[in-house]
């Protein structure tokens, strides 16, 4: 009975080439003789190798699916052979153990640069309304002496004589698998395929130098602590004069002497005397938009708040602004002079039972006014 190669690898008959390769790599890691020397395991390893040799080759797979013998039809070395032809793609075996297949050909000296980030401090008003800032950035830029080539003026990179420009060198060794050819990056050119006999004296062959420059950054209204502004292509220039990465400007908002920010709303506290809370008053307050009066209604209690709509932070996304919430703190005197104490006792006597805040019996309003004068004149 013919071997069911699909069953050997544990895949469906309609499995894709990617699924077949993944199944083979998984089994190869488990059953390779170097990992498991059990003779039965070695026989199993030969089976999965033979199955993969057929199913990974479109022509052999077609012959097999039609009921033919793909190995004899193609002149292969037989199922599971460890000599030449025993492994359809040895790089897949190596990939099963090392997780990647070596990249063929030289690698480029030119690579993208890294992203960079700086912190920028702004005050509350700048965060609320937006601003424009000039910042100094110290990053890698293209070397002006060699224009990013890395070679001294008048010279150029030359083909590596060890790898002949391939960027890798090969070595043939013998093992239980037979003759095995492995490749590794060329130690002379580090895999680039070229060498620079005379590096640029300015950048030492890197193709870039560090430089300080000034950039203008537009800060949108509504930014907050931690907001990052991306400046594309303003980061580090890559090795070999490669394209620059991005620059990220992270916002740090300085604390304000009066206002505390909570989202897009601002909060502050005003302190008024007891008489002002009872009689009502208007308190001048310097807001982000200029001087405004906060209307304190009669009977205001300590802990109440007065909202000033639209006097907060601009919404970063969408129109409009948050609010300014004014918290009122009513100050109760801790020490009274004789006249103040007399007036307070007289008021308490006149009121009798407590009435709703802000409601006065006849004659109490005038007494409160005298009391207010007494406190203000203190």
CSV table of C-alpha atoms in Angstrom, one decimal:
chain,number,residue,atom,x,y,z
A,1,UNK,CA,0.0,0.0,0.0
A,2,UNK,CA,1.4,3.4,-0.9
A,3,UNK,CA,2.4,5.7,1.9
A,4,UNK,CA,-0.1,8.5,2.7
A,5,UNK,CA,2.3,11.5,2.7
A,6,UNK,CA,-0.4,13.8,3.9
A,7,UNK,CA,-1.1,11.7,6.9
A,8,UNK,CA,2.7,11.4,7.6
A,9,UNK,CA,2.8,15.2,7.9
A,10,UNK,CA,-0.6,15.5,9.5
A,11,UNK,CA,-2.1,17.9,7.0
A,12,UNK,CA,-5.2,17.9,4.8
A,13,UNK,CA,-5.0,16.9,1.2
A,14,UNK,CA,-6.0,20.5,0.2
A,15,UNK,CA,-3.3,22.0,2.5
A,16,UNK,CA,-1.4,25.0,1.1
A,17,UNK,CA,2.4,25.0,0.6
A,18,UNK,CA,2.7,27.2,3.7
A,19,UNK,CA,0.8,24.7,5.8
A,20,UNK,CA,2.9,21.8,4.5
A,21,UNK,CA,6.1,23.6,5.3
A,22,UNK,CA,5.0,24.6,8.8
A,23,UNK,CA,4.0,21.0,9.6
A,24,UNK,CA,7.3,19.7,8.3
A,25,UNK,CA,9.3,22.2,10.4
A,26,UNK,CA,7.4,21.3,13.5
A,27,UNK,CA,7.9,17.6,13.1
A,28,UNK,CA,11.6,18.1,12.2
A,29,UNK,CA,12.3,19.9,15.4
A,30,UNK,CA,10.8,16.9,17.4
A,31,UNK,CA,12.2,14.0,15.4
A,32,UNK,CA,15.6,15.1,14.2
A,33,UNK,CA,18.3,12.5,15.2
A,34,UNK,CA,20.4,15.1,16.9
A,35,UNK,CA,17.4,15.8,19.2
A,36,UNK,CA,16.1,12.2,19.6
A,37,UNK,CA,18.6,9.4,18.8
A,38,UNK,CA,16.0,6.6,19.2
A,39,UNK,CA,16.2,4.4,16.0
A,40,UNK,CA,12.4,4.4,15.7
A,41,UNK,CA,12.5,8.1,15.7
A,42,UNK,CA,15.1,8.1,13.0
A,43,UNK,CA,12.8,6.0,10.8
A,44,UNK,CA,10.0,8.4,11.5
A,45,UNK,CA,12.2,11.3,10.5
A,46,UNK,CA,13.0,9.6,7.2
A,47,UNK,CA,9.3,9.3,6.6
A,48,UNK,CA,8.5,13.0,7.1
A,49,UNK,CA,11.5,13.9,5.0
A,50,UNK,CA,10.3,11.8,2.1
A,51,UNK,CA,6.8,13.1,2.5
A,52,UNK,CA,8.0,16.7,2.5
A,53,UNK,CA,10.3,16.0,-0.5
A,54,UNK,CA,7.2,15.0,-2.5
A,55,UNK,CA,4.6,17.5,-1.2
A,56,UNK,CA,6.8,20.5,-1.4
A,57,UNK,CA,7.6,19.9,-5.1
A,58,UNK,CA,4.6,20.9,-7.3
A,59,UNK,CA,5.5,18.4,-10.0
A,60,UNK,CA,6.1,15.5,-7.6
A,61,UNK,CA,3.0,16.4,-5.7
A,62,UNK,CA,0.9,16.3,-8.9
A,63,UNK,CA,2.3,12.8,-9.8
A,64,UNK,CA,1.5,11.6,-6.3
A,65,UNK,CA,-2.0,13.0,-6.3
A,66,UNK,CA,-2.7,11.2,-9.6
A,67,UNK,CA,-1.6,7.9,-8.0
A,68,UNK,CA,1.9,7.7,-9.6
A,69,UNK,CA,5.3,7.2,-7.9
A,70,UNK,CA,6.7,10.7,-7.7
A,71,UNK,CA,10.2,9.5,-6.6
A,72,UNK,CA,10.8,7.0,-9.4
A,73,UNK,CA,9.2,9.3,-12.0
A,74,UNK,CA,11.5,12.1,-11.2
A,75,UNK,CA,14.6,10.0,-10.6
A,76,UNK,CA,14.8,10.9,-6.9
A,77,UNK,CA,17.0,9.1,-4.5
A,78,UNK,CA,14.1,7.1,-2.9
A,79,UNK,CA,12.0,7.7,0.2
A,80,UNK,CA,13.9,9.1,3.1
A,81,UNK,CA,17.4,8.9,1.6
A,82,UNK,CA,20.1,10.9,3.4
A,83,UNK,CA,22.3,11.4,0.5
A,84,UNK,CA,22.0,14.0,-2.3
A,85,UNK,CA,18.4,14.5,-3.1
A,86,UNK,CA,17.2,13.1,0.3
A,87,UNK,CA,16.2,16.6,1.4
A,88,UNK,CA,14.3,18.6,-1.1
A,89,UNK,CA,15.3,21.9,0.6
A,90,UNK,CA,17.9,21.7,3.3
A,91,UNK,CA,17.3,25.3,4.3
A,92,UNK,CA,13.9,24.2,5.6
A,93,UNK,CA,15.7,21.7,8.0
A,94,UNK,CA,18.0,24.5,9.2
A,95,UNK,CA,15.0,26.8,9.5
A,96,UNK,CA,13.2,24.3,11.8
A,97,UNK,CA,16.1,24.6,14.3
A,98,UNK,CA,17.3,28.1,14.0
A,99,UNK,CA,14.0,29.8,13.1
A,100,UNK,CA,15.2,31.5,10.0
A,101,UNK,CA,16.8,30.8,6.7
A,102,UNK,CA,20.0,32.7,5.9
A,103,UNK,CA,19.4,35.6,3.6
A,104,UNK,CA,21.0,35.2,0.2
A,105,UNK,CA,23.1,37.9,-1.3
A,106,UNK,CA,24.9,40.9,0.3
A,107,UNK,CA,23.0,43.2,2.7
A,108,UNK,CA,22.7,46.8,2.0
A,109,UNK,CA,24.8,49.4,3.7
A,110,UNK,CA,21.9,51.8,3.5
A,111,UNK,CA,19.3,51.3,6.3
A,112,UNK,CA,16.5,53.3,7.7
A,113,UNK,CA,17.4,55.4,10.8
A,114,UNK,CA,15.8,55.1,14.2
A,115,UNK,CA,13.0,57.2,15.5
A,116,UNK,CA,13.8,59.8,18.1
A,117,UNK,CA,11.8,61.5,20.9
A,118,UNK,CA,12.2,64.7,22.9
A,119,UNK,CA,10.1,66.2,25.6
A,120,UNK,CA,8.7,69.7,25.3
A,121,UNK,CA,7.4,71.8,28.2
A,122,UNK,CA,4.5,74.2,27.6
A,123,UNK,CA,2.3,76.2,30.0
A,124,UNK,CA,-1.5,75.8,30.5
A,125,UNK,CA,-2.5,78.7,28.1
A,126,UNK,CA,-0.3,77.2,25.3
A,127,UNK,CA,-2.0,73.8,25.8
A,128,UNK,CA,-5.5,75.4,25.8
A,129,UNK,CA,-5.1,77.5,22.6
A,130,UNK,CA,-2.1,75.9,20.8
A,131,UNK,CA,1.2,77.5,19.9
A,132,UNK,CA,4.3,77.3,17.8
A,133,UNK,CA,7.6,76.4,19.3
A,134,UNK,CA,11.2,76.3,18.0
A,135,UNK,CA,13.0,73.2,19.3
A,136,UNK,CA,16.7,72.2,19.1
A,137,UNK,CA,17.3,68.6,18.0
A,138,UNK,CA,20.6,66.7,18.2
A,139,UNK,CA,20.4,63.8,15.7
A,140,UNK,CA,22.4,62.0,13.1
A,141,UNK,CA,22.3,63.6,9.6
A,142,UNK,CA,23.9,62.7,6.3
A,143,UNK,CA,27.6,63.3,6.2
A,144,UNK,CA,28.2,66.3,3.9
A,145,UNK,CA,31.8,65.2,3.2
A,146,UNK,CA,31.0,61.8,1.6
A,147,UNK,CA,27.2,62.3,1.0
A,148,UNK,CA,26.5,59.2,3.0
A,149,UNK,CA,28.7,56.9,0.9
A,150,UNK,CA,31.1,56.3,3.8
A,151,UNK,CA,34.2,56.5,1.6
A,152,UNK,CA,36.8,59.3,1.6
A,153,UNK,CA,36.4,61.9,-1.2
A,154,UNK,CA,38.0,60.5,-4.4
A,155,UNK,CA,37.6,56.9,-3.3
A,156,UNK,CA,34.7,54.4,-3.4
A,157,UNK,CA,33.7,51.0,-1.9
A,158,UNK,CA,35.3,48.0,-3.6
A,159,UNK,CA,34.1,44.4,-4.1
A,160,UNK,CA,35.1,42.1,-1.3
A,161,UNK,CA,37.8,39.7,-2.5
A,162,UNK,CA,36.9,37.1,0.1
A,163,UNK,CA,33.2,36.6,-0.9
A,164,UNK,CA,33.5,38.2,-4.3
A,165,UNK,CA,30.6,40.5,-3.6
A,166,UNK,CA,28.1,37.8,-2.4
A,167,UNK,CA,28.2,38.9,1.2
A,168,UNK,CA,28.5,35.4,2.5
A,169,UNK,CA,31.0,32.5,2.5
A,170,UNK,CA,30.1,28.8,2.2
A,171,UNK,CA,31.6,25.7,3.8
A,172,UNK,CA,31.0,22.0,3.0
A,173,UNK,CA,31.0,19.6,6.0
A,174,UNK,CA,30.2,15.9,6.3
A,175,UNK,CA,27.6,14.6,8.7
A,176,UNK,CA,25.1,11.8,9.0
A,177,UNK,CA,23.1,13.8,6.4
A,178,UNK,CA,26.0,13.4,3.9
A,179,UNK,CA,27.7,16.5,2.5
A,180,UNK,CA,26.1,19.6,3.9
A,181,UNK,CA,26.9,23.1,2.7
A,182,UNK,CA,26.3,25.9,5.1
A,183,UNK,CA,26.6,29.7,4.6
A,184,UNK,CA,27.5,32.5,7.0
A,185,UNK,CA,28.1,36.3,6.6
A,186,UNK,CA,31.5,37.1,5.2
A,187,UNK,CA,33.8,38.0,8.1
A,188,UNK,CA,35.8,40.4,6.0
A,189,UNK,CA,33.0,42.6,4.7
A,190,UNK,CA,30.4,41.8,7.4
A,191,UNK,CA,27.9,40.6,4.8
A,192,UNK,CA,27.9,43.8,2.8
A,193,UNK,CA,29.7,42.4,-0.2
A,194,UNK,CA,31.9,45.5,-0.4
A,195,UNK,CA,34.7,47.0,1.7
A,196,UNK,CA,35.7,50.6,2.2
A,197,UNK,CA,39.5,50.8,2.0
A,198,UNK,CA,39.6,54.5,2.9
A,199,UNK,CA,36.8,55.5,5.2
A,200,UNK,CA,35.6,59.1,5.2
A,201,UNK,CA,37.6,61.0,7.8
A,202,UNK,CA,34.5,63.0,8.9
A,203,UNK,CA,32.1,60.1,9.7
A,204,UNK,CA,34.6,57.2,9.9
A,205,UNK,CA,32.7,55.3,7.2
A,206,UNK,CA,29.3,55.5,8.8
A,207,UNK,CA,27.8,57.9,6.2
A,208,UNK,CA,26.4,60.1,8.9
A,209,UNK,CA,27.4,62.6,11.6
A,210,UNK,CA,25.6,64.2,14.6
A,211,UNK,CA,24.4,67.7,14.2
A,212,UNK,CA,22.2,70.1,16.1
A,213,UNK,CA,19.5,71.8,14.2
A,214,UNK,CA,16.4,73.9,14.9
A,215,UNK,CA,12.9,72.8,14.0
A,216,UNK,CA,9.6,74.7,14.3
A,217,UNK,CA,6.8,72.6,15.8
A,218,UNK,CA,3.1,73.5,15.7
A,219,UNK,CA,1.4,72.5,18.9
A,220,UNK,CA,-2.4,72.0,18.3
A,221,UNK,CA,-4.9,73.4,20.8
A,222,UNK,CA,-6.0,70.9,23.4
A,223,UNK,CA,-2.9,68.8,23.9
A,224,UNK,CA,-2.3,67.2,27.3
A,225,UNK,CA,0.5,65.5,29.2
A,226,UNK,CA,1.9,62.6,27.2
A,227,UNK,CA,0.5,63.8,23.8
A,228,UNK,CA,3.0,62.9,21.1
A,229,UNK,CA,3.3,64.9,17.9
A,230,UNK,CA,4.9,63.0,15.0
A,231,UNK,CA,7.3,64.8,12.7
A,232,UNK,CA,7.9,62.4,9.8
A,233,UNK,CA,11.5,62.1,8.5
A,234,UNK,CA,13.0,64.3,11.2
A,235,UNK,CA,14.5,61.5,13.3
A,236,UNK,CA,17.9,59.8,12.9
A,237,UNK,CA,19.3,59.4,9.5
A,238,UNK,CA,20.2,55.7,8.9
A,239,UNK,CA,23.6,54.1,8.3
A,240,UNK,CA,25.0,54.7,4.9
A,241,UNK,CA,22.9,57.8,4.5
A,242,UNK,CA,19.7,55.8,4.7
A,243,UNK,CA,16.2,57.4,5.1
A,244,UNK,CA,15.6,59.2,8.4
A,245,UNK,CA,13.3,57.9,11.0
A,246,UNK,CA,10.5,60.0,12.6
A,247,UNK,CA,10.8,62.5,15.5
A,248,UNK,CA,8.2,62.4,18.2
A,249,UNK,CA,7.6,65.5,20.4
A,250,UNK,CA,6.1,64.5,23.7
A,251,UNK,CA,4.2,67.2,25.5
A,252,UNK,CA,4.7,68.0,29.2
A,253,UNK,CA,2.3,70.5,30.6
A,254,UNK,CA,3.6,72.7,33.4
A,255,UNK,CA,1.4,73.1,36.5
A,256,UNK,CA,-0.5,76.3,36.9
A,257,UNK,CA,-0.6,78.5,40.0
A,258,UNK,CA,-4.4,78.9,40.0
A,259,UNK,CA,-6.0,76.3,37.8
A,260,UNK,CA,-6.0,72.5,37.9
A,261,UNK,CA,-6.8,70.6,34.7
A,262,UNK,CA,-9.1,67.6,34.7
A,263,UNK,CA,-9.6,66.5,31.1
A,264,UNK,CA,-10.7,69.6,29.2
A,265,UNK,CA,-12.2,71.3,32.3
A,266,UNK,CA,-10.4,73.7,34.6
A,267,UNK,CA,-10.9,73.9,38.3
A,268,UNK,CA,-10.0,76.6,40.8
A,269,UNK,CA,-11.0,77.7,44.3
A,270,UNK,CA,-12.0,81.2,45.5
A,271,UNK,CA,-12.3,82.1,49.2
A,272,UNK,CA,-15.0,84.6,50.4
A,273,UNK,CA,-16.0,85.8,53.8
A,274,UNK,CA,-19.0,84.5,55.6
A,275,UNK,CA,-21.0,87.7,55.0
A,276,UNK,CA,-20.3,87.6,51.2
A,277,UNK,CA,-21.6,84.0,51.1
A,278,UNK,CA,-24.8,85.1,52.9
A,279,UNK,CA,-25.4,88.3,51.0
A,280,UNK,CA,-23.9,87.4,47.7
A,281,UNK,CA,-21.1,89.2,45.8
A,282,UNK,CA,-19.1,89.3,42.6
A,283,UNK,CA,-15.5,88.0,42.7
A,284,UNK,CA,-13.0,89.2,40.0
A,285,UNK,CA,-11.1,86.2,38.5
A,286,UNK,CA,-8.3,86.3,36.0
A,287,UNK,CA,-9.1,83.5,33.6
A,288,UNK,CA,-7.3,82.3,30.5
A,289,UNK,CA,-9.5,84.6,28.5
A,290,UNK,CA,-8.9,87.7,30.7
A,291,UNK,CA,-10.5,89.2,33.7
A,292,UNK,CA,-14.1,88.0,34.5
A,293,UNK,CA,-16.5,88.4,37.4
A,294,UNK,CA,-17.8,85.3,39.2
A,295,UNK,CA,-21.4,85.8,40.4
A,296,UNK,CA,-21.7,84.5,44.0
A,297,UNK,CA,-25.4,84.2,44.8
A,298,UNK,CA,-26.8,85.0,48.3
A,299,UNK,CA,-26.8,82.0,50.6
A,300,UNK,CA,-23.9,80.3,48.8
A,301,UNK,CA,-22.5,77.5,51.0
A,302,UNK,CA,-18.9,76.4,51.3
A,303,UNK,CA,-18.2,73.6,48.8
A,304,UNK,CA,-20.6,74.8,46.1
A,305,UNK,CA,-19.3,75.6,42.7
A,306,UNK,CA,-20.1,78.1,39.9
A,307,UNK,CA,-19.5,77.0,36.3
A,308,UNK,CA,-18.1,79.3,33.7
A,309,UNK,CA,-19.1,77.6,30.5
A,310,UNK,CA,-16.6,77.5,27.6
A,311,UNK,CA,-13.7,78.9,29.6
A,312,UNK,CA,-11.7,75.7,29.8
A,313,UNK,CA,-9.4,73.8,27.4
A,314,UNK,CA,-10.1,73.6,23.7
A,315,UNK,CA,-11.2,70.1,22.7
A,316,UNK,CA,-8.3,68.4,20.8
A,317,UNK,CA,-10.7,66.6,18.5
A,318,UNK,CA,-13.8,68.4,17.6
A,319,UNK,CA,-14.9,72.0,18.3
A,320,UNK,CA,-15.7,73.8,21.5
A,321,UNK,CA,-14.1,74.1,24.9
A,322,UNK,CA,-14.4,72.7,28.3
A,323,UNK,CA,-15.7,74.6,31.3
A,324,UNK,CA,-14.1,76.5,34.2
A,325,UNK,CA,-15.5,75.3,37.5
A,326,UNK,CA,-15.1,77.8,40.3
A,327,UNK,CA,-15.3,76.1,43.8
A,328,UNK,CA,-16.4,78.4,46.6
A,329,UNK,CA,-14.9,78.3,50.0
A,330,UNK,CA,-16.7,80.3,52.7
A,331,UNK,CA,-14.4,81.5,55.4
A,332,UNK,CA,-15.7,81.4,58.9
A,333,UNK,CA,-13.9,83.8,61.3
A,334,UNK,CA,-11.9,82.1,64.0
A,335,UNK,CA,-11.5,85.2,66.2
A,336,UNK,CA,-14.1,88.0,66.8
A,337,UNK,CA,-13.7,91.4,68.3
A,338,UNK,CA,-16.4,92.6,70.7
A,339,UNK,CA,-18.4,94.5,68.1
A,340,UNK,CA,-18.5,91.5,65.7
A,341,UNK,CA,-19.4,89.1,68.4
A,342,UNK,CA,-22.3,91.5,69.6
A,343,UNK,CA,-23.7,91.8,66.1
A,344,UNK,CA,-23.5,88.0,65.5
A,345,UNK,CA,-25.3,87.3,68.8
A,346,UNK,CA,-28.0,89.9,67.9
A,347,UNK,CA,-28.5,88.3,64.5
A,348,UNK,CA,-28.8,84.8,66.1
A,349,UNK,CA,-31.3,86.2,68.5
A,350,UNK,CA,-33.4,87.8,65.8
A,351,UNK,CA,-33.4,84.7,63.6
A,352,UNK,CA,-34.7,82.3,66.2
A,353,UNK,CA,-35.3,79.0,64.4
A,354,UNK,CA,-33.1,78.5,61.4
A,355,UNK,CA,-34.8,79.4,58.1
A,356,UNK,CA,-33.7,78.4,54.6
A,357,UNK,CA,-30.3,79.8,53.6
A,358,UNK,CA,-30.6,83.3,52.1
A,359,UNK,CA,-34.0,84.0,53.6
A,360,UNK,CA,-34.0,87.0,56.1
A,361,UNK,CA,-36.7,88.2,58.5
A,362,UNK,CA,-37.6,91.9,58.5
A,363,UNK,CA,-34.7,93.8,60.0
A,364,UNK,CA,-32.1,91.1,59.5
A,365,UNK,CA,-30.9,92.4,56.1
A,366,UNK,CA,-29.8,95.7,57.7
A,367,UNK,CA,-28.1,93.9,60.6
A,368,UNK,CA,-26.2,91.7,58.1
A,369,UNK,CA,-25.1,94.8,56.3
A,370,UNK,CA,-23.7,96.3,59.5
A,371,UNK,CA,-22.1,93.0,60.3
A,372,UNK,CA,-20.5,93.0,56.8
A,373,UNK,CA,-19.1,96.5,57.5
A,374,UNK,CA,-17.8,95.3,60.8
A,375,UNK,CA,-16.0,92.4,59.3
A,376,UNK,CA,-14.6,94.4,56.4
A,377,UNK,CA,-13.3,97.1,58.6
A,378,UNK,CA,-11.5,94.7,60.8
